[in-house]
Short mmCIF file of C-alpha atoms in Angstrom, two decimals:
data_model
loop_
_atom_site.label_atom_id
_atom_site.label_comp_id
_atom_site.label_asym_id
_atom_site.label_seq_id
_atom_site.Cartn_x
_atom_site.Cartn_y
_atom_site.Cartn_z
CA MET A 16 108.58 67.05 97.78
CA PRO A 17 104.82 67.24 97.02
CA VAL A 18 103.16 70.56 96.19
CA GLU A 19 99.85 71.40 97.91
CA ILE A 20 97.15 73.74 96.78
CA THR A 21 94.20 74.78 98.88
CA TRP A 22 91.29 76.76 97.42
CA TRP A 23 89.66 79.10 99.95
CA GLY A 24 87.16 80.60 97.51
CA HIS A 25 87.08 83.21 94.75
CA ALA A 26 90.70 83.74 93.60
CA THR A 27 92.24 82.97 97.05
CA CYS A 28 94.48 79.94 97.13
CA THR A 29 97.36 78.77 99.29
CA LEU A 30 100.21 77.16 97.37
CA GLU A 31 102.84 75.27 99.41
CA ASP A 32 105.98 74.60 97.43
CA SER A 33 109.56 74.13 98.63
CA ASN A 34 108.61 74.96 102.19
CA VAL A 35 107.19 78.34 101.11
CA ARG A 36 103.57 79.28 101.61
CA VAL A 37 102.17 81.52 98.82
CA LEU A 38 98.72 83.15 99.08
CA THR A 39 96.93 84.50 96.01
CA ASP A 40 94.60 87.52 96.04
CA PRO A 41 93.68 87.25 99.71
CA LEU A 42 89.89 87.77 100.28
CA PHE A 43 88.54 86.74 103.71
CA ALA A 44 85.42 88.77 103.86
CA ARG A 45 81.87 87.56 104.53
CA ARG A 46 80.58 90.56 102.63
CA LEU A 47 82.21 93.01 100.18
CA ALA A 48 80.16 96.01 99.12
CA HIS A 49 77.11 94.52 97.25
CA LEU A 50 78.57 90.95 97.33
CA ARG A 51 78.07 88.39 99.95
CA ARG A 52 79.71 85.02 100.38
CA ARG A 53 77.20 82.34 99.43
CA ARG A 54 79.37 79.19 99.53
CA GLY A 55 82.17 78.11 101.82
CA ALA A 56 83.03 79.28 105.30
CA VAL A 57 85.10 82.47 105.76
CA PRO A 58 88.70 81.17 105.60
CA PRO A 59 90.13 80.40 109.04
CA ALA A 60 93.07 82.12 110.65
CA GLU A 61 95.28 79.44 109.25
CA ALA A 62 94.72 80.98 105.78
CA HIS A 63 96.13 84.29 106.91
CA ARG A 64 99.59 82.78 107.32
CA ALA A 65 101.88 83.01 104.33
CA ASP A 66 105.47 83.79 103.48
CA LEU A 67 104.41 85.47 100.25
CA ALA A 68 101.11 87.03 99.05
CA LEU A 69 100.41 87.86 95.44
CA VAL A 70 97.97 90.54 94.30
CA SER A 71 97.06 90.36 90.62
CA HIS A 72 95.25 93.70 90.14
CA LEU A 73 93.52 96.54 91.97
CA HIS A 74 89.84 95.54 91.96
CA ALA A 75 88.55 95.37 95.53
CA ASP A 76 87.76 91.61 95.32
CA HIS A 77 91.47 90.98 94.57
CA LEU A 78 93.22 93.80 96.44
CA HIS A 79 91.12 93.79 99.61
CA LEU A 80 92.79 95.95 102.25
CA PRO A 81 91.10 94.46 105.34
CA SER A 82 92.21 90.94 104.23
CA LEU A 83 95.75 92.18 103.58
CA ALA A 84 95.78 93.81 107.01
CA ALA A 85 94.99 90.36 108.55
CA LEU A 86 98.17 88.79 107.08
CA THR A 87 100.87 87.84 109.52
CA ALA A 88 103.61 90.37 110.17
CA GLY A 89 106.54 90.10 107.85
CA THR A 90 104.66 88.60 104.93
CA ARG A 91 106.20 89.55 101.59
CA LEU A 92 103.50 91.22 99.38
CA LEU A 93 103.82 91.61 95.61
CA VAL A 94 101.48 94.22 94.03
CA PRO A 95 101.21 95.66 90.54
CA ARG A 96 103.46 98.65 89.90
CA ASP A 97 102.14 101.97 91.19
CA ALA A 98 99.46 100.20 93.27
CA PRO A 99 100.25 102.29 96.34
CA ARG A 100 99.55 105.50 94.35
CA ALA A 101 96.14 104.21 93.23
CA VAL A 102 95.30 102.57 96.59
CA PRO A 103 96.89 104.76 99.32
CA GLY A 104 95.64 102.39 102.01
CA LEU A 105 98.43 100.06 101.02
CA ARG A 106 100.88 102.46 102.64
CA ARG A 107 99.34 101.81 106.04
CA LEU A 108 100.16 98.10 105.87
CA ARG A 109 103.52 98.60 107.52
CA HIS A 110 103.60 95.09 108.93
CA LEU A 111 103.94 93.71 105.36
CA ARG A 112 107.06 93.84 103.12
CA LEU A 113 105.59 95.34 99.95
CA THR A 114 107.22 95.09 96.54
CA GLU A 115 105.81 96.62 93.31
CA VAL A 116 106.23 94.55 90.17
CA ALA A 117 105.43 94.72 86.43
CA PRO A 118 105.40 92.09 83.61
CA GLY A 119 108.87 90.61 83.30
CA ASP A 120 110.01 91.27 86.88
CA ARG A 121 111.37 88.34 88.93
CA VAL A 122 111.46 88.05 92.70
CA ARG A 123 113.07 85.29 94.66
CA VAL A 124 111.53 84.16 98.00
CA GLY A 125 113.29 81.27 99.65
CA GLU A 126 113.60 78.47 97.11
CA LEU A 127 110.96 79.98 94.88
CA LEU A 128 111.32 82.23 91.88
CA VAL A 129 108.23 84.32 91.10
CA ARG A 130 107.75 85.84 87.67
CA ALA A 131 105.13 88.54 86.97
CA VAL A 132 103.40 88.06 83.65
CA PRO A 133 100.77 90.20 81.78
CA ALA A 134 97.00 89.68 82.15
CA ARG A 135 94.39 90.94 79.65
CA HIS A 136 92.17 92.78 82.15
CA ASP A 137 91.24 96.27 83.22
CA GLY A 138 93.00 96.40 86.56
CA ARG A 139 92.04 99.89 87.67
CA ARG A 140 90.63 100.57 91.09
CA LEU A 141 87.16 101.08 89.69
CA PRO A 142 84.83 102.95 89.49
CA VAL A 143 87.27 105.94 89.51
CA GLY A 144 90.87 106.45 88.94
CA PRO A 145 93.29 106.41 86.00
CA HIS A 146 94.75 103.17 84.68
CA ARG A 147 97.93 103.42 86.69
CA SER A 148 98.72 99.74 87.41
CA PRO A 149 98.97 96.74 85.14
CA ALA A 150 96.90 93.63 85.73
CA LEU A 151 99.14 90.67 86.38
CA GLY A 152 99.43 86.95 86.52
CA TYR A 153 102.25 85.19 88.26
CA VAL A 154 104.33 82.05 87.65
CA VAL A 155 105.74 80.53 90.83
CA GLU A 156 108.75 78.23 90.11
CA GLY A 157 109.85 75.76 92.79
CA GLU A 158 109.35 72.02 92.82
CA ALA A 159 106.50 72.83 90.37
CA ARG A 160 105.90 75.66 88.02
CA THR A 161 102.46 77.09 88.93
CA TYR A 162 100.63 79.74 86.95
CA PHE A 163 98.20 81.92 88.82
CA ALA A 164 96.25 83.84 86.10
CA GLY A 165 94.53 86.44 88.33
CA ASP A 166 91.71 87.84 86.17
CA THR A 167 92.45 87.65 82.48
CA GLY A 168 91.08 87.06 79.03
CA LEU A 169 92.87 85.05 76.36
CA PHE A 170 95.69 86.93 74.67
CA ASP A 171 97.97 85.97 71.84
CA ALA A 172 101.23 86.08 73.83
CA MET A 173 99.92 84.05 76.77
CA VAL A 174 102.00 80.95 76.06
CA GLU A 175 105.11 83.03 75.24
CA TRP A 176 104.88 84.86 78.57
CA VAL A 177 103.78 82.05 80.81
CA GLY A 178 106.01 79.33 79.36
CA PRO A 179 105.90 75.65 80.34
CA VAL A 180 104.02 75.11 83.56
CA ASP A 181 103.00 72.08 85.67
CA VAL A 182 99.94 73.64 87.33
CA ALA A 183 97.45 76.28 86.19
CA LEU A 184 95.06 78.07 88.55
CA LEU A 185 92.52 79.47 86.11
CA PRO A 186 89.52 81.71 86.68
CA VAL A 187 86.38 80.20 85.15
CA GLY A 188 83.57 82.49 86.28
CA GLY A 189 82.90 85.64 88.27
CA TRP A 190 80.63 87.24 90.84
CA GLY A 191 77.72 88.45 88.73
CA PRO A 192 75.32 87.26 86.07
CA TYR A 193 77.52 88.43 83.23
CA LEU A 194 81.29 88.37 82.55
CA GLY A 195 82.76 91.45 81.05
CA GLU A 196 85.70 91.83 78.74
CA GLY A 197 88.95 90.47 80.01
CA HIS A 198 87.65 87.37 81.81
CA LEU A 199 87.80 83.64 81.20
CA ASP A 200 84.53 81.70 81.21
CA PRO A 201 84.62 77.83 81.21
CA GLY A 202 84.98 77.70 77.43
CA ARG A 203 87.82 80.20 77.23
CA ALA A 204 89.55 78.73 80.23
CA ALA A 205 89.49 75.30 78.41
CA GLN A 206 91.03 77.03 75.43
CA ALA A 207 93.75 78.41 77.67
CA LEU A 208 94.44 74.89 78.86
CA ALA A 209 94.77 73.65 75.31
CA ARG A 210 97.38 76.42 74.63
CA LEU A 211 99.35 76.13 77.95
CA ARG A 212 99.20 72.33 78.31
CA PRO A 213 99.93 72.10 82.08
CA ARG A 214 99.81 68.77 83.77
CA VAL A 215 97.22 69.86 86.27
CA ALA A 216 94.52 72.57 86.42
CA VAL A 217 92.42 73.92 89.28
CA PRO A 218 89.41 76.16 88.49
CA VAL A 219 89.03 79.25 90.69
CA HIS A 220 87.11 82.53 90.71
CA TYR A 221 83.54 81.19 90.71
CA GLY A 222 80.88 80.02 93.06
CA THR A 223 81.80 82.04 96.11
CA TYR A 224 80.41 85.61 96.01
CA TRP A 225 77.14 86.80 94.43
CA PRO A 226 75.36 90.12 94.49
CA ILE A 227 72.92 90.63 97.30
CA GLY A 228 69.30 90.22 96.09
CA MET A 229 70.30 88.45 92.89
CA ASP A 230 70.03 84.84 94.05
CA ALA A 231 67.39 84.04 91.42
CA VAL A 232 69.04 85.92 88.51
CA ARG A 233 70.84 83.50 86.21
CA PRO A 234 71.84 81.17 89.03
CA HIS A 235 73.59 78.82 86.62
CA GLU A 236 76.27 81.51 86.22
CA PHE A 237 77.04 81.06 89.92
CA HIS A 238 76.78 77.33 90.29
CA ALA A 239 77.81 75.84 86.94
CA PRO A 240 81.21 77.19 85.85
CA GLY A 241 83.28 74.57 87.75
CA ASP A 242 81.53 71.54 86.32
CA GLU A 243 81.29 73.15 82.91
CA PHE A 244 85.02 73.77 82.90
CA VAL A 245 85.68 70.12 83.88
CA ARG A 246 83.54 68.98 80.89
CA LEU A 247 85.08 71.35 78.34
CA ALA A 248 88.62 70.81 79.54
CA ALA A 249 88.17 67.06 78.94
CA GLU A 250 87.35 67.87 75.33
CA ALA A 251 89.89 70.60 74.67
CA ALA A 252 92.88 69.35 76.73
CA PRO A 253 92.27 65.68 77.67
CA GLN A 254 95.90 65.33 78.78
CA VAL A 255 95.37 67.80 81.68
CA ALA A 256 94.20 66.45 85.01
CA VAL A 257 91.54 68.85 86.38
CA HIS A 258 90.95 69.03 90.15
CA LYS A 259 87.72 70.81 91.04
CA LEU A 260 88.11 71.60 94.75
CA GLY A 261 85.42 72.54 97.26
CA HIS A 262 85.95 75.57 99.44
CA GLY A 263 88.71 74.79 101.86
CA GLU A 264 89.72 71.65 100.07
CA SER A 265 93.34 70.78 99.11
CA VAL A 266 95.12 68.67 96.57
CA ARG A 267 98.65 67.30 96.89
CA LEU A 268 100.56 66.88 93.68
CA GLU A 269 103.73 64.85 93.07
CA VAL A 270 105.44 66.67 90.28
CA ALA A 271 108.17 64.89 88.37
CA ARG A 272 110.16 67.00 85.91
#
């Protein structure tokens, strides 16, 4: 059975594997605080439908309460451990089936096994609040093994935690003119590919949101990361097939173990 991945923009993807729809870091907003969506239409209602939604960390562009509220009733939602304490609004989402997870936890949904893995990222609900919840990535195991990295920098135990994977959804940029600590830029994402050696990679987390009034400030940081990642990945990990998707575009993958 083929596996299908749709990129809706930023870190939001739909993964269809083993007749289960998985949604990553749902963000359906046209505007979020000082950010506005500059590329790609706001995802349609179809994108709100999922059997399982994964939240990687507590930053508002990854744990976005209005977008989570738009998910269909009964959706299983995995969030980092203690997220409801740090973000009390999660408790109001009673139409969702919420489960808190930490690195090493495993959750089965239909034919899928989902593993929570660490991420090197400050996952607090900034700008205030203690560091109560870990930043996570997830490995979704079904017909394929798909790694959704969330937001992360490189870390020594990445390969040990993630393990062999077929597909890697890797962040390659951000939403502002500079990337802080705990992020992958195109070069570091290419290094991650060389370590993980998946069969397929899809770059995400770039080219969607940009601060209002900063259109002319370092625009290459907004436009270039996808193409730069394709170029650097070909050098660092030529065995990996990279699919750079447009907003709303999908790729179907035949995965043979």
